[in-house]
Coordinates of C-alpha atoms (C1' of nucleotides) in Angstrom, one line a residue:
Chain K
M1 CA -0.1 0.1 0.0
T2 CA 2.6 2.6 1.1
T3 CA 4.9 1.2 -1.4
S4 CA 2.3 1.4 -4.0
T5 CA 1.5 5.1 -3.1
R6 CA 5.2 5.9 -3.0
K7 CA 5.5 4.7 -6.6
Q8 CA 2.5 6.7 -7.6
R9 CA 3.9 9.8 -6.1
E10 CA 7.5 9.4 -7.7
L11 CA 5.7 8.8 -11.0
Q12 CA 3.6 11.9 -10.6
A13 CA 6.5 13.9 -9.3
R14 CA 8.4 12.9 -12.5
E15 CA 5.5 13.6 -14.7
E16 CA 5.7 17.0 -13.3
L17 CA 9.2 17.4 -13.9
I18 CA 8.8 16.5 -17.4
L19 CA 6.0 19.0 -17.8
D20 CA 8.0 21.7 -16.1
A21 CA 11.0 21.0 -18.5
A22 CA 8.7 21.1 -21.5
Q23 CA 7.1 24.2 -20.4
S24 CA 10.3 26.1 -19.8
M25 CA 11.7 24.8 -23.1
L26 CA 8.8 25.9 -24.9
H27 CA 8.9 29.3 -23.2
Q28 CA 12.4 29.9 -24.1
H29 CA 12.7 28.4 -27.4
G30 CA 9.1 27.8 -28.9
Y31 CA 7.3 24.8 -30.2
N32 CA 9.8 23.8 -33.1
Y33 CA 12.5 23.5 -30.6
L34 CA 10.7 21.3 -28.3
T35 CA 11.5 17.7 -29.1
M36 CA 11.1 14.4 -27.1
E37 CA 14.6 13.9 -27.3
R38 CA 15.7 17.2 -25.8
I39 CA 13.1 16.9 -23.1
A40 CA 14.7 13.5 -22.2
E41 CA 18.2 15.0 -22.1
T42 CA 17.0 17.9 -19.9
V43 CA 15.2 15.6 -17.3
E44 CA 17.9 13.1 -17.5
Y45 CA 15.7 10.1 -18.5
S46 CA 15.5 8.3 -21.6
K47 CA 13.1 8.9 -24.5
G48 CA 11.4 5.8 -23.7
T49 CA 10.7 6.8 -20.2
I50 CA 9.0 10.1 -21.4
Y51 CA 6.9 7.9 -23.7
N52 CA 5.8 5.9 -20.5
H53 CA 4.1 9.1 -19.4
F54 CA 2.9 10.6 -22.5
A55 CA 1.6 8.8 -25.5
S56 CA 3.0 11.4 -28.0
K57 CA 4.5 15.0 -28.2
E58 CA 1.0 16.0 -28.7
D59 CA -0.3 14.3 -25.6
L60 CA 2.6 16.2 -23.7
V61 CA 1.4 19.4 -25.0
C62 CA -2.2 18.8 -24.2
S63 CA -1.3 18.0 -20.7
L64 CA 0.5 21.5 -20.4
C65 CA -2.9 22.9 -21.7
C66 CA -4.7 21.1 -19.0
R67 CA -2.4 22.6 -16.5
C68 CA -3.2 25.8 -17.9
I69 CA -7.1 25.3 -17.8
T70 CA -6.5 24.0 -14.2
N71 CA -4.8 27.5 -13.4
L72 CA -7.7 29.2 -15.1
I73 CA -10.2 27.5 -12.9
D74 CA -8.4 28.6 -10.0
V75 CA -8.5 32.4 -11.1
F76 CA -12.2 31.9 -12.2
E77 CA -13.1 30.5 -8.6
R78 CA -11.5 33.7 -7.2
A79 CA -13.6 35.7 -9.7
Y80 CA -16.6 33.8 -8.5
Q81 CA -16.0 34.6 -5.0
Y82 CA -15.6 38.2 -5.7
R83 CA -17.7 40.4 -3.6
G84 CA -19.9 42.4 -5.7
S85 CA -22.9 42.2 -8.0
T86 CA -23.5 39.4 -10.2
R87 CA -22.4 41.8 -13.2
E88 CA -19.1 42.5 -11.4
R89 CA -18.3 38.9 -10.8
F90 CA -19.0 38.0 -14.4
S91 CA -16.8 40.8 -15.5
A92 CA -14.3 39.6 -13.1
I93 CA -14.2 36.3 -15.1
G94 CA -13.6 38.2 -18.1
I95 CA -10.7 40.0 -16.5
A96 CA -9.4 36.9 -15.1
Y97 CA -9.3 35.1 -18.6
S98 CA -7.7 38.1 -20.3
L99 CA -5.0 38.9 -17.8
Y100 CA -4.1 35.3 -17.2
L101 CA -3.6 34.9 -20.9
Q102 CA -2.0 38.1 -21.3
L103 CA 0.6 37.3 -18.3
N104 CA 1.1 33.9 -19.8
P105 CA 1.4 34.1 -23.5
M106 CA 2.8 30.6 -23.8
D107 CA -0.4 29.1 -22.6
S108 CA -2.2 31.0 -25.3
Q109 CA 0.1 29.5 -27.6
N110 CA -0.8 26.0 -26.4
I111 CA -4.3 26.3 -26.4
L112 CA -4.1 27.6 -30.1
T113 CA -1.9 24.6 -30.9
V114 CA -4.1 22.1 -29.2
K115 CA -7.2 23.4 -30.9
N116 CA -5.7 22.7 -34.3
N117 CA -7.2 19.7 -35.8
A118 CA -3.9 18.4 -37.1
I119 CA -2.6 18.2 -33.7
R120 CA -5.8 17.0 -32.0
E121 CA -6.0 14.0 -34.2
K122 CA -2.8 12.8 -32.6
I123 CA -3.8 13.4 -28.9
S124 CA -4.9 10.3 -27.3
K125 CA -8.5 9.7 -26.4
E126 CA -8.0 9.9 -22.5
K127 CA -6.3 13.3 -22.7
L128 CA -9.0 14.7 -24.8
I129 CA -11.6 13.6 -22.4
E130 CA -9.5 15.0 -19.5
M131 CA -9.4 18.2 -21.2
E132 CA -13.3 18.3 -22.0
S133 CA -13.9 17.7 -18.5
L134 CA -11.8 20.8 -17.3
E135 CA -13.5 22.8 -20.1
R136 CA -17.0 21.7 -18.7
E137 CA -15.9 22.7 -15.4
I138 CA -14.9 26.1 -16.3
T139 CA -17.9 26.9 -18.3
T140 CA -20.0 25.7 -15.5
I141 CA -18.6 28.5 -13.1
A142 CA -19.5 31.1 -15.9
K143 CA -22.9 29.6 -16.4
S144 CA -23.6 29.6 -12.6
I145 CA -23.1 33.3 -12.3
V146 CA -25.5 34.1 -15.3
Q147 CA -28.1 32.0 -13.5
Q148 CA -27.7 33.9 -10.3
A149 CA -28.1 37.1 -12.1
I150 CA -31.4 35.8 -13.5
D151 CA -32.6 34.6 -10.2
I152 CA -31.7 37.8 -8.4
G153 CA -33.0 39.9 -11.4
D154 CA -30.0 41.8 -12.4
L155 CA -30.7 39.9 -15.9
D156 CA -34.2 39.8 -17.2
N157 CA -35.5 36.3 -17.0
K158 CA -36.5 36.7 -20.7
H159 CA -32.9 35.6 -21.2
Q160 CA -33.1 32.5 -19.3
H161 CA -33.2 30.3 -22.6
H162 CA -30.4 32.4 -23.7
L163 CA -28.1 31.6 -20.7
S164 CA -25.5 29.6 -22.5
T165 CA -25.5 31.8 -25.5
I166 CA -24.5 34.7 -23.1
V167 CA -21.6 32.7 -21.8
F168 CA -20.8 31.6 -25.2
G169 CA -20.8 35.2 -26.4
F170 CA -18.6 36.3 -23.7
W171 CA -16.3 33.4 -24.0
S172 CA -15.8 33.7 -27.8
M173 CA -15.2 37.3 -27.7
H174 CA -12.4 36.9 -25.4
Y175 CA -11.0 33.9 -26.9
G176 CA -11.1 35.4 -30.3
A177 CA -9.6 38.6 -29.2
L178 CA -6.7 36.8 -27.4
L179 CA -5.9 34.6 -30.2
L180 CA -6.0 37.3 -32.6
D181 CA -3.5 39.1 -30.2
Q182 CA -1.4 36.0 -29.9
S183 CA -1.4 35.1 -33.6
G184 CA 0.9 37.9 -34.9
I185 CA -1.7 40.0 -36.7
P186 CA -0.2 43.4 -36.3
L187 CA -3.2 44.8 -34.6
E188 CA -1.5 48.3 -33.8
Q189 CA -0.6 48.6 -37.5
L190 CA -3.9 47.9 -38.5
G191 CA -5.1 50.9 -36.2
F192 CA -6.3 48.9 -33.1
S193 CA -5.8 49.8 -29.4
P194 CA -4.3 47.5 -26.8
V195 CA -6.3 44.3 -26.7
V196 CA -7.0 44.1 -22.9
Q197 CA -8.5 47.6 -23.2
M198 CA -10.6 47.0 -26.2
L199 CA -11.8 43.7 -24.5
W200 CA -12.9 45.5 -21.3
T201 CA -14.8 48.0 -23.4
N202 CA -16.5 45.5 -25.6
A203 CA -17.3 43.2 -22.7
N204 CA -19.3 46.0 -21.1
I205 CA -21.1 46.9 -24.1
F206 CA -22.1 43.4 -24.6
L207 CA -23.5 43.0 -21.2
D208 CA -25.0 46.4 -21.4
G209 CA -26.7 45.0 -24.6
Y210 CA -28.2 42.1 -22.5
Q211 CA -29.2 44.9 -20.1
W212 CA -27.3 43.2 -17.4
Q213 CA -27.6 45.5 -14.4
P214 CA -26.0 47.7 -13.3
L215 CA -25.2 49.1 -16.7
S216 CA -21.8 50.5 -17.5
T217 CA -23.1 53.7 -18.0
V218 CA -23.7 54.2 -14.2
T219 CA -20.3 52.6 -13.4
D220 CA -16.8 53.9 -13.2
T221 CA -15.4 51.0 -15.3
A222 CA -11.8 52.1 -15.1
R223 CA -11.8 52.0 -11.5
L224 CA -13.8 48.8 -11.5
F225 CA -11.2 47.0 -13.7
E226 CA -8.5 48.1 -11.4
K227 CA -10.2 46.8 -8.3
I228 CA -11.1 43.6 -9.9
S229 CA -7.7 42.9 -11.3
S230 CA -5.9 43.6 -8.0
A231 CA -8.4 41.6 -6.3
L232 CA -7.6 38.5 -8.5
F233 CA -3.9 38.6 -9.0
D234 CA -2.5 39.6 -5.6
Chain P
M1 CA 7.3 40.5 -74.1
T2 CA 4.5 38.0 -75.2
T3 CA 6.9 35.3 -74.4
S4 CA 7.4 36.5 -71.1
T5 CA 3.7 36.8 -70.1
R6 CA 2.9 33.4 -71.5
K7 CA 5.6 32.1 -69.1
Q8 CA 4.0 34.0 -66.4
R9 CA 0.6 32.7 -67.1
E10 CA 1.9 29.1 -67.4
L11 CA 3.5 29.6 -64.1
Q12 CA 0.3 31.1 -62.6
A13 CA -1.9 28.3 -63.9
R14 CA 0.6 25.7 -62.5
E15 CA 0.4 27.3 -59.1
E16 CA -3.3 27.3 -59.1
L17 CA -3.2 23.8 -59.9
I18 CA -0.9 23.0 -56.9
L19 CA -3.2 24.9 -54.6
D20 CA -6.2 23.1 -56.0
A21 CA -4.7 19.8 -55.6
A22 CA -3.5 20.7 -52.0
Q23 CA -6.9 22.1 -51.0
S24 CA -8.7 18.9 -52.4
M25 CA -6.1 16.6 -50.5
L26 CA -6.5 18.7 -47.4
H27 CA -10.2 18.5 -47.7
Q28 CA -10.4 14.7 -48.1
H29 CA -7.5 13.6 -45.9
G30 CA -6.7 16.4 -43.5
Y31 CA -3.5 18.2 -42.7
N32 CA -1.3 15.2 -41.8
Y33 CA -1.9 13.5 -45.0
L34 CA -0.8 16.5 -46.9
T35 CA 2.8 16.1 -47.8
M36 CA 4.8 17.8 -50.6
E37 CA 5.6 14.4 -52.2
R38 CA 1.9 13.5 -52.4
I39 CA 1.2 16.8 -54.0
A40 CA 4.0 16.4 -56.5
E41 CA 2.6 13.0 -57.4
T42 CA -0.9 14.4 -57.8
V43 CA 0.0 17.3 -60.1
E44 CA 2.6 15.2 -61.8
Y45 CA 5.5 17.3 -61.2
S46 CA 8.5 16.6 -59.1
K47 CA 9.2 17.8 -55.7
G48 CA 11.5 20.4 -56.7
T49 CA 9.0 22.1 -59.0
I50 CA 6.6 22.3 -56.1
Y51 CA 9.4 23.9 -54.1
N52 CA 9.9 26.4 -57.0
H53 CA 6.5 27.8 -56.4
F54 CA 6.4 27.6 -52.5
A55 CA 9.3 27.7 -50.2
S56 CA 7.8 25.3 -47.7
K57 CA 4.8 23.3 -46.9
E58 CA 3.7 26.2 -44.5
D59 CA 4.2 28.8 -47.3
L60 CA 1.9 26.5 -49.4
V61 CA -0.8 26.4 -46.6
C62 CA -0.5 30.1 -46.1
S63 CA -1.2 30.6 -49.8
L64 CA -4.4 28.7 -49.3
C65 CA -5.3 30.9 -46.6
C66 CA -4.8 34.0 -48.8
R67 CA -7.0 32.5 -51.5
C68 CA -9.5 32.1 -48.6
I69 CA -9.2 35.6 -47.3
T70 CA -9.6 36.8 -50.9
N71 CA -12.8 35.0 -51.1
L72 CA -13.9 36.5 -47.7
I73 CA -13.2 39.9 -49.3
D74 CA -15.6 39.2 -52.2
V75 CA -18.3 38.3 -49.7
F76 CA -17.6 41.3 -47.7
E77 CA -17.8 43.4 -50.6
R78 CA -21.2 42.1 -51.3
A79 CA -22.2 42.7 -47.8
Y80 CA -20.8 46.2 -48.1
Q81 CA -23.0 46.7 -51.2
Y82 CA -26.2 45.3 -49.4
R83 CA -29.1 47.8 -49.8
G84 CA -30.0 48.6 -46.3
S85 CA -29.1 50.5 -43.4
T86 CA -25.6 50.8 -42.2
R87 CA -26.7 48.6 -39.2
E88 CA -27.7 45.9 -41.7
R89 CA -24.9 46.2 -43.9
F90 CA -22.4 45.7 -41.0
S91 CA -24.6 42.9 -39.8
A92 CA -24.2 41.3 -43.3
I93 CA -20.5 41.4 -42.8
G94 CA -21.0 39.3 -39.8
I95 CA -23.2 36.8 -41.5
A96 CA -21.0 36.7 -44.4
Y97 CA -17.9 35.7 -42.3
S98 CA -19.8 33.2 -40.3
L99 CA -21.6 31.4 -43.2
Y100 CA -18.6 31.4 -45.3
L101 CA -16.6 29.7 -42.7
Q102 CA -19.4 27.4 -41.9
L103 CA -19.6 26.4 -45.6
N104 CA -15.9 26.0 -45.9
P105 CA -14.8 24.5 -42.7
M106 CA -11.3 23.6 -44.2
D107 CA -10.6 27.1 -44.6
S108 CA -11.2 27.6 -40.8
Q109 CA -9.0 24.9 -40.3
N110 CA -6.4 26.6 -42.3
I111 CA -6.9 29.9 -40.6
L112 CA -6.4 28.2 -37.3
T113 CA -3.3 26.5 -38.7
V114 CA -1.7 29.6 -39.9
K115 CA -2.3 31.6 -36.9
N116 CA -0.4 29.1 -34.8
N117 CA 3.2 30.5 -34.0
A118 CA 5.0 27.2 -34.6
I119 CA 3.6 27.2 -38.3
R120 CA 4.1 30.8 -38.8
E121 CA 7.6 30.9 -37.9
K122 CA 8.1 28.9 -41.0
I123 CA 6.3 31.1 -43.5
S124 CA 8.3 33.2 -45.6
K125 CA 8.5 37.0 -44.8
E126 CA 6.9 37.7 -48.2
K127 CA 3.9 35.5 -47.9
L128 CA 3.1 37.0 -44.5
I129 CA 3.2 40.3 -46.0
E130 CA 1.0 39.2 -48.6
M131 CA -1.3 37.8 -46.0
E132 CA -1.4 40.9 -43.7
S133 CA -2.0 43.2 -46.8
L134 CA -5.3 41.2 -47.5
E135 CA -6.1 41.3 -43.7
R136 CA -5.7 45.0 -43.8
E137 CA -8.1 45.1 -46.8
I138 CA -10.8 43.2 -45.0
T139 CA -10.6 45.1 -41.9
T140 CA -10.8 48.4 -44.0
I141 CA -14.4 47.5 -45.4
A142 CA -15.5 46.9 -42.0
K143 CA -14.2 50.2 -40.5
S144 CA -15.7 52.1 -43.5
I145 CA -19.2 51.0 -42.6
V146 CA -18.6 52.0 -39.0
Q147 CA -17.5 55.4 -40.2
Q148 CA -20.6 55.8 -42.4
A149 CA -22.9 55.0 -39.5
I150 CA -21.3 57.6 -37.4
D151 CA -21.4 60.0 -40.3
I152 CA -25.1 59.3 -40.8
G153 CA -25.9 59.3 -37.1
D154 CA -26.9 55.7 -36.8
L155 CA -24.1 55.5 -34.4
D156 CA -23.4 58.2 -31.8
N157 CA -20.3 60.0 -32.7
K158 CA -19.1 59.7 -29.1
H159 CA -18.0 56.3 -30.5
Q160 CA -15.8 57.9 -33.0
H161 CA -12.6 57.0 -31.1
H162 CA -14.1 53.4 -30.5
L163 CA -14.3 52.8 -34.3
S164 CA -11.8 50.2 -34.4
T165 CA -12.7 49.0 -31.0
I166 CA -16.1 48.1 -32.5
V167 CA -14.7 46.4 -35.5
F168 CA -12.3 44.5 -33.2
G169 CA -15.1 43.4 -30.9
F170 CA -17.3 42.2 -33.8
W171 CA -14.3 40.3 -35.4
S172 CA -13.2 38.7 -32.3
M173 CA -16.7 37.5 -31.4
H174 CA -17.0 36.0 -34.6
Y175 CA -13.5 34.7 -35.0
G176 CA -13.6 33.1 -31.4
A177 CA -17.0 31.5 -32.0
L178 CA -16.2 29.9 -35.2
L179 CA -12.7 28.8 -34.0
L180 CA -14.6 27.3 -30.9
D181 CA -16.8 25.6 -33.2
Q182 CA -13.9 24.2 -35.5
S183 CA -11.7 23.0 -32.8
G184 CA -14.0 20.0 -31.7
I185 CA -15.1 21.3 -28.3
P186 CA -18.1 19.4 -27.9
L187 CA -20.3 22.5 -27.6
E188 CA -23.8 20.8 -27.9
Q189 CA -22.5 18.5 -25.0
L190 CA -21.8 21.4 -23.0
G191 CA -25.2 22.8 -23.5
F192 CA -24.8 25.3 -26.3
S193 CA -27.0 26.0 -29.2
P194 CA -25.8 25.9 -32.9
V195 CA -23.0 28.6 -33.3
V196 CA -24.3 30.4 -36.2
Q197 CA -27.5 31.1 -34.3
M198 CA -25.9 32.1 -31.1
L199 CA -23.6 34.3 -33.1
W200 CA -26.4 36.2 -34.7
T201 CA -28.0 36.7 -31.3
N202 CA -24.9 38.0 -29.7
A203 CA -23.9 40.1 -32.8
N204 CA -27.3 41.8 -32.4
I205 CA -26.8 42.3 -28.6
F206 CA -23.3 43.6 -29.1
L207 CA -24.4 46.3 -31.7
D208 CA -27.4 47.1 -29.4
G209 CA -25.0 47.6 -26.7
Y210 CA -23.4 50.5 -28.8
Q211 CA -26.9 51.6 -29.7
W212 CA -26.3 51.1 -33.3
Q213 CA -29.7 52.2 -34.7
P214 CA -32.0 50.7 -35.6
L215 CA -31.9 48.3 -32.6
S216 CA -32.7 44.6 -32.9
T217 CA -35.6 45.2 -30.5
V218 CA -37.5 47.1 -33.3
T219 CA -36.3 44.5 -36.0
D220 CA -37.6 41.2 -37.2
T221 CA -34.1 39.7 -36.8
A222 CA -35.0 36.1 -38.0
R223 CA -36.3 37.5 -41.3
L224 CA -33.4 39.7 -41.7
F225 CA -31.0 36.9 -41.3
E226 CA -32.8 35.2 -44.2
K227 CA -32.9 38.2 -46.4
I228 CA -29.3 38.9 -45.8
S229 CA -28.0 35.5 -46.3
S230 CA -29.8 34.7 -49.5
A231 CA -28.6 38.1 -50.7
L232 CA -25.0 37.3 -50.0
F233 CA -25.0 33.5 -51.1
D234 CA -27.0 33.1 -54.4
Chain C
dG1 C1' 19.7 24.6 -88.1
dA2 C1' 23.6 23.7 -85.2
dA3 C1' 26.1 25.5 -81.1
dT4 C1' 25.9 27.9 -76.8
dT5 C1' 23.7 29.7 -73.1
dA6 C1' 20.1 30.3 -69.7
dT7 C1' 16.4 28.4 -67.6
dT8 C1' 13.7 24.9 -65.4
dA9 C1' 12.8 20.1 -63.5
dT10 C1' 14.3 16.1 -61.3
dG11 C1' 14.7 12.8 -57.7
dA12 C1' 18.6 10.8 -54.9
dC13 C1' 20.4 12.3 -50.6
dG14 C1' 21.2 14.5 -46.1
dT15 C1' 18.8 15.2 -41.9
dA16 C1' 15.5 15.7 -38.0
dG17 C1' 12.5 13.9 -35.1
dC18 C1' 8.9 10.6 -33.9
dG19 C1' 7.7 6.3 -31.9
dT20 C1' 8.9 1.1 -31.1
dC21 C1' 10.8 -2.7 -29.2
dA22 C1' 14.1 -6.3 -27.6
dA23 C1' 17.6 -6.3 -24.4
dA24 C1' 19.4 -4.4 -20.0
dT25 C1' 18.7 -3.1 -15.5
dA26 C1' 16.1 -2.5 -11.2
dA27 C1' 12.7 -3.8 -8.0
dT28 C1' 9.9 -7.2 -5.7
dG29 C1' 8.8 -11.7 -3.9
dT30 C1' 10.0 -16.3 -2.0
Chain Y
dA1 C1' 20.2 -16.3 -3.4
dC2 C1' 17.4 -17.0 -7.0
dA3 C1' 13.0 -16.1 -9.7
dT4 C1' 9.9 -13.3 -11.4
dT5 C1' 8.0 -9.0 -12.5
dA6 C1' 8.2 -4.2 -13.8
dT7 C1' 10.8 -0.4 -15.5
dT8 C1' 14.3 1.8 -18.4
dT9 C1' 17.0 2.3 -22.2
dG10 C1' 18.9 3.8 -26.6
dA11 C1' 19.5 1.9 -31.2
dC12 C1' 16.5 1.4 -35.0
dG13 C1' 12.8 2.0 -38.7
dC14 C1' 10.4 5.2 -40.8
dT15 C1' 8.3 9.4 -42.7
dA16 C1' 8.6 13.6 -44.4
dC17 C1' 11.0 18.0 -45.3
dG18 C1' 14.2 20.7 -48.1
dT19 C1' 18.4 20.8 -51.0
dC20 C1' 21.2 20.6 -54.9
dA21 C1' 23.9 18.4 -58.5
dT22 C1' 22.9 16.9 -62.7
dA23 C1' 19.8 16.2 -66.5
dA24 C1' 16.5 17.9 -69.6
dT25 C1' 14.4 21.6 -72.0
dA26 C1' 14.0 26.1 -73.8
dA27 C1' 15.8 30.4 -75.6
dT28 C1' 19.3 32.9 -78.2
dT29 C1' 23.0 33.5 -81.2
dC30 C1' 25.3 33.2 -85.4

DNA sequence: GAATTATTATGACGTAGCGTCAAATAATGT
DNA sequence: ACATTATTTGACGCTACGTCATAATAATTC
């Protein structure tokens, strides 16, 4: 029993070690430099051992992605706990998302990588299921705030059947914005402002569109942004 | 002179041939099946000749992407010409985008591929510039409608300095939604409705948020969607 | 129209990196 | 101490990219 759990723990520890090495390598030299061989060298195990942990390079990257979503869930939960109106708490989720990905550009990269079909095809079924389950978890947090807003009356209950549409809209807006940002489109050159700023404006407009109270027109949004972001990232 | 242009034309024709072959291969068997060797076989030229046209596999895929953006520009221009209010014309752009990518899922795939940093690194400078120029062109169309809306007064001119923010918000929302859709997240399973439908709802809410007249509350949006989409795709 | 030169096409070759598997090594049980 | 089971290893096979010397073809000159 103890033996078995010690083994487990050792395995687990090594897995983390590998993931850390991969992450740092990715961070420093990018995806193309990341090879199974190099990871093996770095952690001082053989390639075969790496393959005992991860079915493929893609599986490994997907695992990094799972870690990232786990981190995001953490931040989302802090946003969920934020003391304020439902609208503020939902906004907090948006801020959490955008600041997290801004602070960890490599993670946006990985998300983008894993979403690519060519890569996805090579990810094992199990890893995909793991990731899906995390994704379900994270959308659940967002959905529950919307539900609460409807229950309280901050959001008209004619939107009850739009519940997931609201979440989806908010999500896709952030997702799209951050991916556009990450993907080397020269936004400034095309005449755009900093992404986090535009996102905050548009998120507010979007929620105003749904008449989610209190509207941004009666709020000091700049100050709110500061408050929420320091509440989340300190 | 004539000789040179004939040469040019032959080259151009072959380039199209290669791109067609690649597109169809991609369509039928996916990115991982696509190899330079197989393309060469299909078009009955040698690998070296393919490399005379495209500096790398990534360059080739980027070229496909450029073709796709060119198509999008076409549809955007039709949207621009749509006879109706500025709001309808801007909405038409959203519909154009979402229906085009819905009808050509392989193109969304390619966009996703090309946006990936690992891939982008391998694309030649020239191709990237070519693509950026197309991207500039396409955003210009969207921006000009927003400008017209402000000039006419459909959109309050306090939004003048948000002009690009509006375009960016609209773009990112659509972009994010369609990528989420393409990237195998089991949206229905997570309790979401069909993407095009959610997008249409959210796009309207977004524009309502900016108070872009006439608001969706005084519009038969379902009918409008039908009208616009048949105007664009027939 | 033959000779020369310029252009273009070819595919064998070098290389990188993935993933496998038989053999070596370590751990565990008796 | 020996047998059995589990884990680790790295050489090997394979695929696919991209190159380049050579061959083939086209253009030009005389």
